[in-house]
Amino acid sequence: MKDRTPAALNLRGETRYIDDLPVPADCLQAAVKLSESARGRIVGIDAASALALDASVRVITARDVPGINQIGFSVPDEPLLPEDEWEYWGQPLVLVLAATRSLARKAAALVEVKGEPLPAVFDAREAAAAKRFILPAQTIVSGDVEAAFASCAHAVSGRADSGGQEHVYLETQGAYAEIREGGKAFVISSTQGPTGVQRAVAQALGLPMSAVEVEARRLGGGFGGKEDQASVWGALAALGAWVSGKPVKLYLDRRVDMRATGKRHPYSTDFKIGADAQGRILAFEATYYQNSGCSCDLSPAIMARTVLHATGAYKVPNVKVTGYMCRTNLPSFTAFRGFGAPQAFFVIEAAIDALARAMGMDRDALQRKNLYREGDATYVGMPIARGRAEEAFDRLAEKLSWKAYKADIAAFNASHSMEKKGAAILPICFGISFTKRSMNQAGALVHVYQDGSVLVSTGAIEMGQQVSRKLARVAARTLGVPEARVSVERTSTLTVANTVPTAASTGSDLNGMAASIACAKIRDRLTAKAAAMLGEPLERIGIADGIVTAGGAPSRLGWDELIAAANQDRIDLSAHGFYATPGLTYDPATGRGAPFAYYVYGAACVTVRLDLLRATYRLESATIVHDAGTSLDKAVDRGQIEGALAQGLGWTLLEDLRFGPDGRLLADTLSTYKLPDFAFMPETMDIEFLPPVDNPAAPFNSKAVGEPPLQYGIAAYFALLDAVRAAKPDAETVYDVPFIPEKVEALLDGRRPC
Ligand code: MTE
Ligand code: HPA
Ligand code: MOS
């Protein structure tokens, strides 16, 4: 039989993304007119020349929104189309429809939005000084940092800065919309969160959510960029369809996508860290200035993840962290793989580096000494149960023969005057669950058809991470059928309602649990029927690999026969499953409790070779020891680790998301925005899984894998820093990512990088 798994379809080029979808003959194409300065007040919109271009052209503004012109749900600060002010360079101001895409884009360019300039702020610290905040600061205090610092033998303070990051999903944002019989809206969206799109469309069109159907088939990548920010495109397409009465497709070109949509949040952070004479960290303090951009979006949830990962993989008894969400006139920064945790990990590792230098201690010795141990609790009181931070670190050190490895690097550096090497270790401890408690829920709908084939629908969106393969495996194992009998259906708000976005690395955890609950209901009905058919007690009955077993031995009864008999007997072969993560007790008001279902552990070492003449570098190797629990699919998990590492390396070394002094995004094409590619990746990549463990919080003892390994990229930053120091021991330390060659060159030249 031809392989019909989503991965096989994709490989054969048979999958359809938004822009591949065939559309009805009367479908209009949409384009948006973007703002061309950072902030201004709209005084008039002149659409005359756009309308003169072609009879099919329609120009749609905020005034055409029939419902509520607002898609910001936690803070109402995101009009679908602006009514009087625009707030960043690249903001969609007007929607334009036309018979063809090129006409729509031409017409959009001809729309003239007249405005008066308004003062703008781009820097997070400047915004903080002006008290321009999205919401009040988030603070967690544990222990007594002042007293602890007073008792520290060593204490250092410093600053760490990290830049933004463009998602560069291969498929840009887009949606297809039509208004169906009875004025119901139907939308196909490239989104990680169909329910969010459904809610935005319903609100903008003034419809109940029950009159809006949103479907997401698959994404050509999301990486967080389509968690919240697909809603605007879905709602605009729906608005176009509503106003024109015709189907509408809106698919952004790369430049519009890069200008208009959010990216990873840049952070600027002040830290202070202190330890006793032996290097036991006693206190850590950090003030994070998050550049939130122009609207709230997911910024508070992201900041929550930052303040909950402030001490990385380390036990620190006294902690005080404060996170400011600073409102600036830049695109609204949003979810990006890691979701505020990479920013926190970078700061604690910078602090540890600074402390190690002040103490004249090896960084890795300081890291090792302070790792979380079994029985510890984090600074919010979450117990470290089945902790594996030390196990991962020690296995990595053993694998590398770390002492000899470091000695080899030192020998290389002593014998090479034009090249230097550096290597650094990065341990992770990454919390799995949405930081917003209410989001930790999922539903699934499972049908077994008369012929024994199985269909699973959940809220999980396939965006390349192979969640559909994992779900098929979970359903097959729970029901006891071969995986080939299971198909995983696209996500639709009709089949599963109130879904949370596929995000926080929980896609397979939450939806897998919901699917297995649904499958277990059907299995229980079937085993009862089988027991009756075979005349065996129920306890002896099982189903494995498509055969009913009795006392563990295959019986004469096969799956297909059992299904046919159950159907004849009028047994319900469908079930809905619902899962809500238990045990999440964290209260942000007190900063105490368990925010996560569990942690993912691991450790990575990256080795860098720096060319002192050119200030360029090669990544020699990455060695990773990772905790995938009892992996559902090692090939998939390995792919996720490699991909996450690539994005982590891009963030720390390469991707230079820069805005001009006027707030304009400077690199807004893929020819100017530099990304990691094959040639950039480490020459050798050695990924080892820690031995399987049990994990009751995910299906079949698996663990989430999507985001945690991104943090490993941070090892490369410190490896490169070491290589620079090997060449220039007195080089100033400026903790700042991305560590692009220009910055390396400045340090090697004895200048301060800017
Ligand atoms: N892998 C691919 N190929 N494409 C993606 O868009 N997104 C990442 C990660 N891996 C992504 C990916 C992000 S940001 C998250 S949160 C998880 O996948 C979401 O999927 P999961 O929860 O099913 O792992
Ligand atoms: N991760 C990703 N998305 C989210 C989270 C999170 O922790 N919380 C709310 N949305
Ligand atoms: Mo991932 S940033 O949680 O979509």
Short mmCIF file of C-alpha atoms and ligand atoms in Angstrom, two decimals, residues 167 192 222-227 305 334-339 434 463 501-506 707, ligand 3:
data_model
loop_
_atom_site.label_atom_id
_atom_site.label_comp_id
_atom_site.label_asym_id
_atom_site.label_seq_id
_atom_site.Cartn_x
_atom_site.Cartn_y
_atom_site.Cartn_z
CA HIS A 167 10.94 32.86 12.55
CA GLN A 192 -0.85 26.97 15.42
CA GLY A 222 5.35 27.90 12.84
CA PHE A 223 8.07 28.06 15.51
CA GLY A 224 5.77 30.19 17.67
CA GLY A 225 5.21 32.82 14.98
CA LYS A 226 1.75 31.44 14.27
CA GLU A 227 0.71 30.83 17.87
CA ARG A 305 8.56 31.69 31.37
CA THR A 334 5.81 37.14 20.08
CA ALA A 335 6.33 33.44 20.78
CA PHE A 336 9.48 31.90 19.36
CA ARG A 337 10.71 28.41 20.25
CA GLY A 338 11.87 28.62 23.84
CA PHE A 339 9.36 31.36 24.68
CA PHE A 434 1.96 26.35 29.30
CA MET A 463 4.05 21.96 11.52
CA PRO A 501 -2.41 26.37 20.28
CA THR A 502 0.11 23.67 19.48
CA ALA A 503 2.87 25.27 21.49
CA ALA A 504 4.93 25.13 24.69
CA SER A 505 6.27 21.81 23.33
CA THR A 506 3.10 20.22 24.69
CA GLU A 707 11.84 23.72 22.54
MO1 MOS B 3 6.34 27.28 20.52
S1 MOS B 3 7.29 29.10 20.78
O1 MOS B 3 5.66 27.38 22.13
O2 MOS B 3 5.11 27.72 19.47
#
